[in-house]
Coordinates of C-alpha atoms in Angstrom, one line a residue:
X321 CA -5.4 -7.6 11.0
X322 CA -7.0 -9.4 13.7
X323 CA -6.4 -13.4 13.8
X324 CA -9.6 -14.6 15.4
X325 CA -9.0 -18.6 14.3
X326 CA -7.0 -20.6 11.5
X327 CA -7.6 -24.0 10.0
X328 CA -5.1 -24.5 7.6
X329 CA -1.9 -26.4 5.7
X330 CA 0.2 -25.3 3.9
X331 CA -0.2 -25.9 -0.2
X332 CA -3.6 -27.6 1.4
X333 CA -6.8 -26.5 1.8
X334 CA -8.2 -24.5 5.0
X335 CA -9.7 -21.5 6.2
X336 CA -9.3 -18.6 8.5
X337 CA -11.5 -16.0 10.6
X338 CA -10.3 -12.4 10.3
X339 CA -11.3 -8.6 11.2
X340 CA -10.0 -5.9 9.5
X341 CA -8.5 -3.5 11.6
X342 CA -7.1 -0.4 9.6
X343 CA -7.1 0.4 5.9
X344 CA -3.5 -1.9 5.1
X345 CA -5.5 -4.7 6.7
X346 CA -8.0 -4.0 3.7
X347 CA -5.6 -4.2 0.7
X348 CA -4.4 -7.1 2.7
X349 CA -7.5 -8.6 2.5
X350 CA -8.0 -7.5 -1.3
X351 CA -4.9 -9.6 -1.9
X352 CA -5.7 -13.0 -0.2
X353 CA -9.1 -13.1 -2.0
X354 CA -9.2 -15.2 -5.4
X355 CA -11.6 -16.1 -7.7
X356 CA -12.7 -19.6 -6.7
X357 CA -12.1 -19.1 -2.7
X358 CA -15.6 -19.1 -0.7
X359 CA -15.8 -16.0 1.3
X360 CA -18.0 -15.9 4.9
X361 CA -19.8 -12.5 6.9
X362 CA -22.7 -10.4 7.8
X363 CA -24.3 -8.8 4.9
X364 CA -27.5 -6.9 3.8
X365 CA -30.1 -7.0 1.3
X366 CA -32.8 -5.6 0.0
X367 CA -35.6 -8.1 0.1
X368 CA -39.4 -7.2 -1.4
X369 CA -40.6 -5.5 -4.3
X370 CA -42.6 -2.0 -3.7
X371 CA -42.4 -2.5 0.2
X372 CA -38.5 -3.2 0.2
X373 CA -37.1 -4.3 3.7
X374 CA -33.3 -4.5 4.4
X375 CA -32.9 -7.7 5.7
X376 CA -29.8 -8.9 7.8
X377 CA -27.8 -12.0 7.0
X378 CA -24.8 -14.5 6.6
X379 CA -23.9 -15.8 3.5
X380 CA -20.8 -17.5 2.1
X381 CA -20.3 -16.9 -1.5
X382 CA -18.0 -18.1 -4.2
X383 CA -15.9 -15.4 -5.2
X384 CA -16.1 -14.6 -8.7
X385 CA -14.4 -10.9 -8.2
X386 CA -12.9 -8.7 -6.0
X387 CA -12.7 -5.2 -6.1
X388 CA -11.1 -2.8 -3.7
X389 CA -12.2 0.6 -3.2
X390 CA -9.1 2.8 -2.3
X391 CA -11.5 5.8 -0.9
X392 CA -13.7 4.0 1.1
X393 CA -11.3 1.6 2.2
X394 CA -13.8 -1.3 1.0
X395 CA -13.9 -4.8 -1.1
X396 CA -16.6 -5.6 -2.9
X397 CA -16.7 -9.4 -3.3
X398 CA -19.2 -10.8 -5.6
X399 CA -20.0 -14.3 -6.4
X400 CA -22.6 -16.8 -6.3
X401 CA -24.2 -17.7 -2.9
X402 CA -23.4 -21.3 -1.4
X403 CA -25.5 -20.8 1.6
X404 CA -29.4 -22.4 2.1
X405 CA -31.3 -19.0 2.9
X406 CA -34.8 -18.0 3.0
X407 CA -34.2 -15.0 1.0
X408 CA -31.1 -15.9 -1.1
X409 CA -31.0 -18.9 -3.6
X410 CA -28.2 -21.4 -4.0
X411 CA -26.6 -20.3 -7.0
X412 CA -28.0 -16.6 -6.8
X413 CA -25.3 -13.6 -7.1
X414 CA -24.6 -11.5 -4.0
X415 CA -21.7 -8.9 -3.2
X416 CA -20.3 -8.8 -0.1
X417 CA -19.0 -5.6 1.4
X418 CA -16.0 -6.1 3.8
X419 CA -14.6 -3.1 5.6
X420 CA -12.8 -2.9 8.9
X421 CA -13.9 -4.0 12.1
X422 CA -16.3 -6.7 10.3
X423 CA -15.0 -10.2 10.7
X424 CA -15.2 -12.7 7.5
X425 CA -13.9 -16.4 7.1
X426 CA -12.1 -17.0 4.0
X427 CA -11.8 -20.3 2.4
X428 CA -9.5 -21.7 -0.2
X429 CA -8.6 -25.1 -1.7
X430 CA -4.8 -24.2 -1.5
X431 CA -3.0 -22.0 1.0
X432 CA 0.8 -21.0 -1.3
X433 CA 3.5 -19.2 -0.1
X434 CA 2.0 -15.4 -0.8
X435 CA -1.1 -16.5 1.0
X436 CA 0.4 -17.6 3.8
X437 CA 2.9 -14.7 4.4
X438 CA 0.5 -12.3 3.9
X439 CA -1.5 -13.7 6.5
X440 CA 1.7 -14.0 8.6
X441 CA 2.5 -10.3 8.1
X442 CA -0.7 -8.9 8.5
X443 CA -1.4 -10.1 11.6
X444 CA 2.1 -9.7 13.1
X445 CA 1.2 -6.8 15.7
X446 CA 4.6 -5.9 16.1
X447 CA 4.2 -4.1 12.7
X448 CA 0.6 -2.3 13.7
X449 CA 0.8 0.9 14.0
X450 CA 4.0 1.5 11.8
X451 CA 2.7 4.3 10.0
X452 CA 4.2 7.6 8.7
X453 CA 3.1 10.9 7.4
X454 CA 5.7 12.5 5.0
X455 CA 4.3 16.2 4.0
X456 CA 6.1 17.0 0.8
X457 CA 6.5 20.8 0.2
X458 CA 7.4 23.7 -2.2
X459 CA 6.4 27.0 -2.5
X460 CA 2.7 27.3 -3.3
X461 CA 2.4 23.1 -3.6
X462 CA 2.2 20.2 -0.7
X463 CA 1.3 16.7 -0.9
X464 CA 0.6 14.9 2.5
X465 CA 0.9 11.2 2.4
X466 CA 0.4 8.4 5.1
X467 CA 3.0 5.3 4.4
X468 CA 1.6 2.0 6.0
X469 CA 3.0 -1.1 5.9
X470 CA 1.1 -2.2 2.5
X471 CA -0.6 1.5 1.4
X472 CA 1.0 4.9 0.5
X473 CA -1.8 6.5 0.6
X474 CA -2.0 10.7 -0.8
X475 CA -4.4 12.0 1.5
X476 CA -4.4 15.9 0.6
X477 CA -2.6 18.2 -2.5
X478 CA -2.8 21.9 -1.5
X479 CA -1.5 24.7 -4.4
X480 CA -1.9 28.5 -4.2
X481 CA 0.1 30.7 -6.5
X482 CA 2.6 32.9 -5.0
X483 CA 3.4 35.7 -6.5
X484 CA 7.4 36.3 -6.5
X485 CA 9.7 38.0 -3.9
X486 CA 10.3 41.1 -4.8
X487 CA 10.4 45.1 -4.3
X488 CA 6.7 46.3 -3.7
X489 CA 5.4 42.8 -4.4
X490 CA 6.7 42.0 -0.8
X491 CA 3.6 41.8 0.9
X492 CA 1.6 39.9 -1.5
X493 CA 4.0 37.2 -1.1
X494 CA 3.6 37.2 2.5
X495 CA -0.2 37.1 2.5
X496 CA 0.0 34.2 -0.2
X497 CA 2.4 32.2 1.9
X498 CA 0.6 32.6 5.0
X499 CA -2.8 31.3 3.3
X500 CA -0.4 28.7 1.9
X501 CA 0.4 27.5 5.0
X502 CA -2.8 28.1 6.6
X503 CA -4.0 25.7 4.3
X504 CA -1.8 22.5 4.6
X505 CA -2.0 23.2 8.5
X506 CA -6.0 23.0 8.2
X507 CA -4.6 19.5 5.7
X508 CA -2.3 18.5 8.3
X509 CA -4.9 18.7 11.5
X510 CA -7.7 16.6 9.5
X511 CA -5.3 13.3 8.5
X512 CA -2.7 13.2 10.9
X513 CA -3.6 11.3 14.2
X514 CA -0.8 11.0 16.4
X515 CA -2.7 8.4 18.6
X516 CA -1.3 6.0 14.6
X517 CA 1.4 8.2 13.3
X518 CA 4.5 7.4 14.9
X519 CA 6.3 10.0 12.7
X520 CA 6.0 13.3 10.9
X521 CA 8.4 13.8 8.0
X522 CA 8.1 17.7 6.4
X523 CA 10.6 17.6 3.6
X524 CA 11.1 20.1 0.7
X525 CA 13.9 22.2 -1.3
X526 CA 15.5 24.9 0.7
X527 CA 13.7 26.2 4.0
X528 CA 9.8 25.7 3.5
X529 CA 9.7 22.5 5.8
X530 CA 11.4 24.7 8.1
X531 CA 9.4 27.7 7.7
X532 CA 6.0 25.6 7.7
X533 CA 7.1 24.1 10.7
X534 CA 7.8 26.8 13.0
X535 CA 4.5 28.8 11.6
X536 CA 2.4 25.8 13.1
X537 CA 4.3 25.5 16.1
X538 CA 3.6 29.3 16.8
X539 CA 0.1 28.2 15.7
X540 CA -0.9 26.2 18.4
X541 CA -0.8 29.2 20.8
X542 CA -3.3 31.0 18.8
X543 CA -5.7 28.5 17.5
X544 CA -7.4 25.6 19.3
X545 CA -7.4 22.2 18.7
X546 CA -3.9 21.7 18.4
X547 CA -3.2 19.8 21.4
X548 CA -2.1 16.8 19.8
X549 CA 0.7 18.9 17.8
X550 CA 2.3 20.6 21.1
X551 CA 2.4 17.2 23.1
X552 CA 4.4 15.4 19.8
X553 CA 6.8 18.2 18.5
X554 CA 10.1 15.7 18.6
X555 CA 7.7 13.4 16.5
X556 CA 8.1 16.0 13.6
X557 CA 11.0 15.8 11.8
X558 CA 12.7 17.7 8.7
X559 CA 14.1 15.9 5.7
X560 CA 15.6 17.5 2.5
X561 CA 13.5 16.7 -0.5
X562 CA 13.8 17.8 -4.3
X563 CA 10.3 19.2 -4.7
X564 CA 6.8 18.7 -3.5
X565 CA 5.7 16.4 -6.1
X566 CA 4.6 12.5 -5.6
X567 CA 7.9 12.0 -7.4
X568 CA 10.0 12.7 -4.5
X569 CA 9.1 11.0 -1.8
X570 CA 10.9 7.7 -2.6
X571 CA 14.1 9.7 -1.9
X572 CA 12.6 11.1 1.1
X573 CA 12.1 7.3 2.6
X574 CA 15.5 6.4 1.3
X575 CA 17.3 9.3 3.8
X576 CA 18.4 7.7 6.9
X577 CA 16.8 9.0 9.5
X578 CA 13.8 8.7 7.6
X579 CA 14.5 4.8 7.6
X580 CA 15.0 4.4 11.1
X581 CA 11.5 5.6 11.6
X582 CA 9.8 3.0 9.2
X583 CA 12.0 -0.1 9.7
X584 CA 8.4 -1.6 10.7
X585 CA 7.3 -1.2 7.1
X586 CA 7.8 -2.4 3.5
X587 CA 8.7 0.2 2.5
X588 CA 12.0 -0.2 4.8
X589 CA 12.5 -3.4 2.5
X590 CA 10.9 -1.9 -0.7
X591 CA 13.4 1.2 -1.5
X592 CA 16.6 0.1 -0.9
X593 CA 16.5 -3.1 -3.3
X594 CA 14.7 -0.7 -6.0
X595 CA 17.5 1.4 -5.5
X596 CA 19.7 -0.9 -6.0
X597 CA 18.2 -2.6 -8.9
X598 CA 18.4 1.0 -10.6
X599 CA 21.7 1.8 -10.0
X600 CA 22.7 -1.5 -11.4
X601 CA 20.7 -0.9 -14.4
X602 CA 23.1 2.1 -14.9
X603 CA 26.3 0.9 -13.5
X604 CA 26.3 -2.6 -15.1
X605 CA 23.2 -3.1 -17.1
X606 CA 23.8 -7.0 -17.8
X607 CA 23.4 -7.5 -14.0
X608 CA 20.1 -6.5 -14.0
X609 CA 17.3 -7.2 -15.9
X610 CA 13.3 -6.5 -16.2
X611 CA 9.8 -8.6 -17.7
X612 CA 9.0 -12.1 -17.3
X613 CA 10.9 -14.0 -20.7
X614 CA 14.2 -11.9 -19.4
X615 CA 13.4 -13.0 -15.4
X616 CA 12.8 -16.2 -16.5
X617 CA 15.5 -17.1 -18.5
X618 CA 18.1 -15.1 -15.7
X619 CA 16.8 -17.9 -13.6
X620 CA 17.1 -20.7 -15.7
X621 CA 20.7 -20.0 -15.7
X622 CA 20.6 -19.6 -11.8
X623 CA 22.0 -15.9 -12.3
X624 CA 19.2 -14.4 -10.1
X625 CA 20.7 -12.9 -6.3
X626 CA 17.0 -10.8 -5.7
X627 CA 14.1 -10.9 -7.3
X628 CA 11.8 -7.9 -7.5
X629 CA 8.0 -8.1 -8.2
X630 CA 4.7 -6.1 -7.4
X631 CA 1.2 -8.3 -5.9
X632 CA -0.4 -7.5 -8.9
X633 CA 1.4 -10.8 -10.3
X634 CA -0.2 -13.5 -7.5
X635 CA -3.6 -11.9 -8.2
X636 CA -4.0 -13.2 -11.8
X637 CA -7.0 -14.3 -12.0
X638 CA -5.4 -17.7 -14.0
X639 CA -4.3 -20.2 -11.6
X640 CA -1.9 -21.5 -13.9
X641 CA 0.0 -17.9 -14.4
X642 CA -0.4 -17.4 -10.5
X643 CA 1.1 -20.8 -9.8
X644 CA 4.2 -20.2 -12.0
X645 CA 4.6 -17.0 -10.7
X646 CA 5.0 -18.6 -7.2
X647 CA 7.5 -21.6 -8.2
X648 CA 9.5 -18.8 -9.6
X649 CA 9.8 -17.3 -6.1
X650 CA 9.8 -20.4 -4.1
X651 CA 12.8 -21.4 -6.4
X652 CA 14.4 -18.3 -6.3
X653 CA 14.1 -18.6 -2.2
X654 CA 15.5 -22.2 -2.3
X655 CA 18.9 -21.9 -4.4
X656 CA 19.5 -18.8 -2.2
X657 CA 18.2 -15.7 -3.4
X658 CA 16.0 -12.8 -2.0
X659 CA 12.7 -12.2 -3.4
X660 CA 11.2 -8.8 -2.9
X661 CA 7.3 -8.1 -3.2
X662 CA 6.2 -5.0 -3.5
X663 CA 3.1 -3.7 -2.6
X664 CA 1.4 -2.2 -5.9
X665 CA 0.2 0.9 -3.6
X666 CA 3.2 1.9 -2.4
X667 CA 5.6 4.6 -4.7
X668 CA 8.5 1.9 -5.1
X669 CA 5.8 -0.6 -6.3
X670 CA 4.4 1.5 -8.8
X671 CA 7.8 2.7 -10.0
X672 CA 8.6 -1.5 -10.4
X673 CA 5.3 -1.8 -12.0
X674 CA 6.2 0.8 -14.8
X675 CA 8.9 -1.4 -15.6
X676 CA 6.9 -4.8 -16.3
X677 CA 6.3 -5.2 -12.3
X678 CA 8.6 -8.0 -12.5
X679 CA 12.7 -7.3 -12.1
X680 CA 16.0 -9.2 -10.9
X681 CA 19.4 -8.2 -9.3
X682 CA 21.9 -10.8 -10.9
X683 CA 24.8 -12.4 -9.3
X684 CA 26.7 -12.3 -12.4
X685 CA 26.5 -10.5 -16.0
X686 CA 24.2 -11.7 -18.6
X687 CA 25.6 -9.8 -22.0
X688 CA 22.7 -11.6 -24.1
X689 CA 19.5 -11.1 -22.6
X690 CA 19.2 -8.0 -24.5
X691 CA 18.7 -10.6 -27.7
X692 CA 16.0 -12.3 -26.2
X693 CA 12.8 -10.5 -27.3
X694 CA 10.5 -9.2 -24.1

C-alpha cells in the first residue's frame, strides 16, 4: 500500500491518502473501513434517464458498508454522500468501488491500535513483494495457492482420474499423468509471476512434486513461453506434504525451509503460535483456552502469555464490541503478553476462526474454565 499523506493521532481523529497497490493492499483496505468513517475518490455514475451519460466524479461518502470482493480484488463501499454535487444530493446513497492503483482518503473520528498497525504494516515496503506460491499435489489432484502477507489466496484446483499402475493398464496411466501434469503446468504458467513470487513451493506425498518438476523443466525446451521458469529454477523448491488438499498446506508453511522463505509474511507469525496453541490444547488442556467468556475471564486472572484472534473481531460493526475487543489486546500487550492477529484469509486464520476466532496460550493452568459456560 502506497502512503501518499497522513493526518492523524492516535485514539484521535484524522485521515489518510492511500493507493492500493496489490490484492493484500485490498483486504487491507477492507479492514480499516468502518461503518461511520467518511471515505474520499474518483467514481462514476450514471446520470439521465433514457439518454443515460456516465458522468465522472469525487465524492466522499459516509460509510454505511463495506464489502470485499475476493475475485475481483474490489470493495464496494456504500453510504450516504457528504459532498455538494451537481449530480449527487447531500444525503443521497452512492457506492464507491476501490480497486488497486486508485487512490482514496479515509477519514475516521478515532484512529485505535488495529487501525494504526494496519496502516503501519501495509505500507511498510520492506514486506512488498513477500509472496509465495505453494503447489499442493497428489496423483490426479493439485491446488496452487499464492500466500501474501494478509491473503492465501487458491488460485487453480486441477483433478483428472488416473487409472492405477498396473500390468497392461501401464500406458493409460502414463497418458493420464502426462495430461495431469500438462494441466497444472498450463495452471502454473497463468498465476505464477516471478517478476512477485519470491518462491515456488511443490509439495506432495511421495515423488509427484519431484516428478512434476523435472516434466516442466524438460518442458521449457519444447514449448514456448517458459522463459520465466528456466531463468528462476533455484526459486522452485520441494517440500514434503500429506496430500494435495487445502488441508495441508499449513504443514507445508510450518517446514523450515519453507519458513525462511516467508519470514516477510504473517503467516511466518501466524503458524507457529497456532501450532503451539494446538499442541497445548493436547498436551496440557488447562493452559489453553478458546471463545470470548473463557479469554476473558483467563485475563482477568492475568493468566494470558499470547493471545490469538482473527480481524473479523475489530470489524464488528458495534463500536462498543470492537472497542472491548481492542482494550483486551492493548491490555494483554501492556502486562506483557503477545497478541497474535490473524488474517481471516489466510489457512491458520480460518482454522482459529473454527474455533470461536478468539484463543489464548496461558502462562499457568486454569483447571476450571471448563465450568464456565462458552
Amino acid at each position: 500500500m502506497k502512503l501518499v499523506n497522513k493526518s492523524l493521532e492516535r485514539n484521535g481523529p484524522g485521515s489518510v491518502k492511500l493507493v492500493p497497490q496489490i490484492d493484500d493492499d485490498m483486504w487491507d483496505a477492507y479492514n480499516l473501513i468502518a461503518a461511520g468513517d467518511t471515505v474520499e475518490a474518483i467514481t462514476v455514475r450514471k446520470i439521465g434517464g433514457r439518454d443515460t451519460e456516465r458522468v465522472k466524479m469525487t465524492l466522499e461518502i459516509r460509510v454505511q458498508s463495506v464489502e470485499y470482493d475476493k475475485e475481483a480484488s474490489r470493495l464496494r463501499v456504500r453510504g450516504k454522500n457528504m459532498t455538494k454535487n451537481e449530480y449527487v444530493q447531500v444525503g443521497q446513497y452512492h457506492t464507491l468501488e476501490l480497486e488497486p492503483k486508485r487512490p482514496f482518503v479515509l477519514r475516521k473520528e478515532l484512529w485505535d491500535w488495529p487501525a494504526l498497525e494496519r496502516i503501519e504494516q501495509s505500507c511498510d515496503e520492506t514486506a512488498a513483494g513477500a509472496d509465495l506460491a505453494v503447489l499442493l499435489m497428489q496423483e490426479g489432484l493439485a491446488h496452487l495457492f499464492l500466500v501474501g502477507r494478509s491473503v492465501t489466496a487458491t488460485r487453480a484446483r486441477v483433478e483428472v482420474a488416473i487409472p492405477r499402475k498396473h500390468g497392461c493398464a501401464m500406458a493409460a496411466y502414463d497418458t493420464a499423468l502426462r495430461d495431469f501434469f500438462d494441466r497444472v503446468l498450463d495452471a502454473f504458467l497463468m498465476h505464477v509471476d516471478f517478476g512477485l513470487v519470491q518462491c515456488v513451493v511443490i509439495a506432495s506425498p511421495g515423488f509427484t512434486n519431484d516428478q512434476f518438476r523435472r516434466y516442466m523443466f524438460h518442458q521449457t525446451g519444447l514449448r514456448g513461453g517458459m522463459r520465466d521458469i528456466t531463468e528462476n529454477k533455484e526459486r522452485i523448491v520441494l517440500a514434503s506434504a500429506a496430500s494435495g488438499y487445502p488441508h495441508s498446506l499449513n504443514a507445508v508453511l510450518a517446514e523450515k525451509s519453507v519458513m525462511a522463505q516467508i519470514k516477510d509474511t504473517r503467516a511466518a507469525q501466524e503458524v507457529p503460535a497456532l501450532q503451539e496453541f494446538f499442541a497445548m490444547m493436547i498436551k496440557d488442556s488447562d493452559r489453553a483456552c478458546y471463545g470470548p467468556k473463557h479469554v476473558e475471564v483467563a485475563h482477568e486472572r492475568l493468566a494470558i502469555k499470547t493471545l490469538l484472534l482473527t480481524d473479523t473481531w475489530f470489524r464488528s460493526p458495534d463500536v462498543a464490541a470492537r472497542r472491548k475487543c481492542v482494550d483486551l489486546a492493548e491490555s494483554v500487550k501492556k502486562l506483557g503478553g503477545t497478541v497474535r492477529v490473524f488474517s481471516s484469509l489466510s489457512v491458520s486464520g480460518n482454522q482459529l476462526d473454527q474455533v470461536t476466532g478468539i484463543a489464548a496460550i496461558l502462562r499457568f493452568p486454569l483447571p476450571d474454565l471448563d465450568d464456565i459456560e462458552m
